[in-house]
Every structure is written in C-alpha cells, then in structure tokens.
Amino acid sequence: MSCPKTKLISAYLDEELRSSDRAALETHLPGCAECGAALMDMRSLRAAFKSTDRHQAPYGFATR
C-alpha cells in the first residue's frame, strides 16, 4: 500500500479517530482508489466475522 492514509481505515471504522482526522479521511476517500478499496475490504471482512456462528469454548480450553 502506497497511500499512508490506509493505516487510518481501521481506526475510522472503529470510530477511534478524532473528528478532524475523520473529516480529513472522509474528504480523502473519494479521490483515492487505494483507500476506497481498503475501506471496502475491511467492511467486507467485518461483515464476514459478524455473520459467523459463535461457539462456546469447551470446558478447560484456556487451561490446556
């Protein structure tokens, strides 16, 4: 990835950016295909994780 702003995409999706950084990224996104693609990829990945089934770990899993 050559655009340095792609590293902000995850924080953007997690709503962890300051309002000024968020606004700057939102202004940047329409003009940067790389950041736009990274945003779409991360949104797709988040959706995939949200749609998976959750399972209870077996008893004693953490102590093995």
Coordinates of C-alpha atoms in Angstrom, one line a residue:
M1 CA 0.0 0.0 0.0
S2 CA 1.5 3.3 -1.0
C3 CA -1.0 5.7 0.5
P4 CA -0.2 6.5 4.1
K5 CA -3.8 7.1 4.9
T6 CA -4.7 3.5 4.5
K7 CA -3.4 2.9 8.0
L8 CA -6.3 5.1 9.3
I9 CA -9.1 3.0 7.8
S10 CA -9.3 0.5 10.7
A11 CA -9.5 3.3 13.3
Y12 CA -12.0 5.1 11.1
L13 CA -14.3 2.0 11.1
D14 CA -13.9 1.6 14.8
E15 CA -14.8 5.3 15.3
E16 CA -11.5 5.9 17.1
L17 CA -10.3 8.9 15.0
R18 CA -10.6 12.5 16.3
S19 CA -13.3 14.4 14.4
S20 CA -10.7 16.4 12.5
D21 CA -8.9 13.3 11.3
R22 CA -12.2 11.6 10.5
A23 CA -13.3 14.6 8.4
A24 CA -9.9 14.7 6.6
L25 CA -10.1 11.0 5.8
E26 CA -13.7 11.3 4.5
T27 CA -12.6 14.1 2.2
H28 CA -9.7 12.0 1.0
L29 CA -11.6 8.8 0.4
P30 CA -13.5 9.8 -2.8
G31 CA -10.2 10.7 -4.5
C32 CA -8.1 7.7 -3.5
A33 CA -8.9 4.4 -5.1
E34 CA -6.4 2.6 -2.8
C35 CA -8.1 3.8 0.4
G36 CA -11.6 3.2 -1.1
A37 CA -10.6 -0.4 -1.8
A38 CA -9.1 -0.8 1.6
L39 CA -12.3 0.5 3.2
M40 CA -14.5 -1.8 1.2
D41 CA -12.2 -4.8 2.0
M42 CA -12.3 -4.1 5.7
R43 CA -16.1 -3.6 5.7
S44 CA -16.5 -6.9 3.9
L45 CA -14.2 -8.6 6.4
R46 CA -16.1 -7.2 9.4
A47 CA -19.4 -8.3 7.8
A48 CA -18.0 -11.8 7.4
F49 CA -16.9 -12.0 11.0
K50 CA -20.3 -10.7 12.2
S51 CA -22.1 -13.3 10.2
T52 CA -20.2 -16.3 11.6
D53 CA -21.6 -18.5 14.3
R54 CA -20.3 -18.1 17.8
H55 CA -19.4 -21.2 19.7
Q56 CA -18.8 -21.8 23.4
A57 CA -15.2 -23.0 24.1
P58 CA -15.1 -26.4 25.7
Y59 CA -14.6 -26.6 29.4
G60 CA -10.9 -26.3 30.3
F61 CA -9.9 -24.8 27.0
A62 CA -8.0 -21.9 28.4
T63 CA -6.0 -24.1 30.8
R64 CA -4.8 -26.7 28.3

